[in-house]
GROMACS .gro file of C-alpha atoms in nm:
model
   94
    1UNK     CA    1  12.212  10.486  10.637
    2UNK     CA    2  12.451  10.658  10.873
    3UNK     CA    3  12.559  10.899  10.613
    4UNK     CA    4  12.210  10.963  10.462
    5UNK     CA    5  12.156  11.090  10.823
    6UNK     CA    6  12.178  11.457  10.929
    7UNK     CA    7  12.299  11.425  11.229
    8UNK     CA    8  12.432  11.159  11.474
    9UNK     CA    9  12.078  11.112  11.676
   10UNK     CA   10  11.903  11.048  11.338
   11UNK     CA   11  12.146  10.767  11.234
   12UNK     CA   12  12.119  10.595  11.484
   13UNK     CA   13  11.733  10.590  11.461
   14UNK     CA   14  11.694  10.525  11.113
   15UNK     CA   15  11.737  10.150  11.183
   16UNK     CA   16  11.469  10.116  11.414
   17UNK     CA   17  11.207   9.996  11.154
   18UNK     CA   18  11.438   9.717  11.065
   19UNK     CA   19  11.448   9.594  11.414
   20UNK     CA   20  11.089   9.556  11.346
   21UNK     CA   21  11.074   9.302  11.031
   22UNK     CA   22  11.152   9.011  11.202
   23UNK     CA   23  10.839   9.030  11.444
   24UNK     CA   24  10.597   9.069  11.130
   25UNK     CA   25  10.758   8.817  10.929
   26UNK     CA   26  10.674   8.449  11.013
   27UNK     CA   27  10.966   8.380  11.251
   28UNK     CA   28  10.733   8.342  11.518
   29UNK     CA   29  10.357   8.282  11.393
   30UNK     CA   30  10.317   8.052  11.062
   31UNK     CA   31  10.163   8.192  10.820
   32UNK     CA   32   9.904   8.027  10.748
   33UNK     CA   33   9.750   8.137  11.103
   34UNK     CA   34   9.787   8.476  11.063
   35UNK     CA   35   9.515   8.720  10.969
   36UNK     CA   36   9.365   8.735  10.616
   37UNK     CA   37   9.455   9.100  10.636
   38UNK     CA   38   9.807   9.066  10.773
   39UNK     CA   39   9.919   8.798  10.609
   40UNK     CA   40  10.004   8.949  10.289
   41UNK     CA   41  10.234   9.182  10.499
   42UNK     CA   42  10.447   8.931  10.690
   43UNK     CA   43  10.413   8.733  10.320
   44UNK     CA   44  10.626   8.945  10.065
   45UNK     CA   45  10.860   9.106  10.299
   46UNK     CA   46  11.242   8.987  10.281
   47UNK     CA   47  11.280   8.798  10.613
   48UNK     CA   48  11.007   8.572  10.572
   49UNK     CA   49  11.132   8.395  10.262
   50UNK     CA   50  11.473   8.364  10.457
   51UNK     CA   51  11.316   8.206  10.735
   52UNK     CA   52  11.104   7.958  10.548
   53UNK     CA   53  11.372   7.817  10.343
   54UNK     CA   54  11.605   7.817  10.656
   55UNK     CA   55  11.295   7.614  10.851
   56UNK     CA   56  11.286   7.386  10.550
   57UNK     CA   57  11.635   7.297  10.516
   58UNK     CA   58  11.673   7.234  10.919
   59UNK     CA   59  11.379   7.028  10.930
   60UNK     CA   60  11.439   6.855  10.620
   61UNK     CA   61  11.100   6.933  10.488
   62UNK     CA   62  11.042   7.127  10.113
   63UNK     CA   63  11.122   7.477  10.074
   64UNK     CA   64  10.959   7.525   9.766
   65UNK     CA   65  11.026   7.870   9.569
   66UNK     CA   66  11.128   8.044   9.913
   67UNK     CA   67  11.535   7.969   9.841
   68UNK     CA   68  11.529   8.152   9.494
   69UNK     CA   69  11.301   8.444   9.671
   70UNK     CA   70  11.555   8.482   9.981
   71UNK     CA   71  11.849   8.455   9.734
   72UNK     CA   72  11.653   8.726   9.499
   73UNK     CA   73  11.593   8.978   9.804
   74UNK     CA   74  11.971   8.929   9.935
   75UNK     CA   75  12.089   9.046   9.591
   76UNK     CA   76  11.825   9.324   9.553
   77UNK     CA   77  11.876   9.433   9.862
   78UNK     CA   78  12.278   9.381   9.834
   79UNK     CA   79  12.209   9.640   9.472
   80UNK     CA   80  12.023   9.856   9.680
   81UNK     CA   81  12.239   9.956   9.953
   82UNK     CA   82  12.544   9.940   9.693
   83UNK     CA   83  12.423  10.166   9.519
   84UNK     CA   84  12.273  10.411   9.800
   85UNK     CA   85  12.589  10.421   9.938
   86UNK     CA   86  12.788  10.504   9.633
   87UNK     CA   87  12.565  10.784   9.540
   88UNK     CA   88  12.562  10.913   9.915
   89UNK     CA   89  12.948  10.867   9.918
   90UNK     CA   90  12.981  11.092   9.621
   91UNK     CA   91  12.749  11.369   9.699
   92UNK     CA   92  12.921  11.714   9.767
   93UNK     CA   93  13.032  11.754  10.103
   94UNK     CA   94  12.802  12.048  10.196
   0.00000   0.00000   0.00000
């Protein structure tokens, strides 16, 4: 993200919306007492699968499909930034 950014100010701000996730995910509100509007936000975003299965497995209680959705948003995510950051590390110095 840092070299996506034009400047030093802007790189440090581009992670403020990831600060964020966590606090619309269902870390701290289960989901099924959420809003019928919200819900599908905090629902298919990448923390809350990673919380759920993490709840599960420290509780001892199922974790249903949530392990195989955290594990397939760490490796899209992990392809994502790979390749952002190859094709920002080749790019032309201007």
């Amino acid at each position: 993200m840092g070299m996506a950014s034009p400047n030093a100010e802007g790189a440090s701000n581009s992670a403020t919306p990831l600060i964020l996730l966590p606090l619309i995910s269902s870390a701290f509100v289960p989901l099924d007492s959420m809003p019928g509007w919200f819900r599908p936000v905090a629902e298919y975003q990448p923390f809350t699968p990673a919380i759920e299965t993490l709840r599960g497995l420290l509780l001892g209680t199922e974790i249903g499909h949530n392990g195989w959705l955290a594990v397939a948003w760490s490796l899209a995510l992990t392809v994502l930034g790979y390749r952002w950051s190859t094709a920002a590390f080749r790019r032309d110095p201007e």
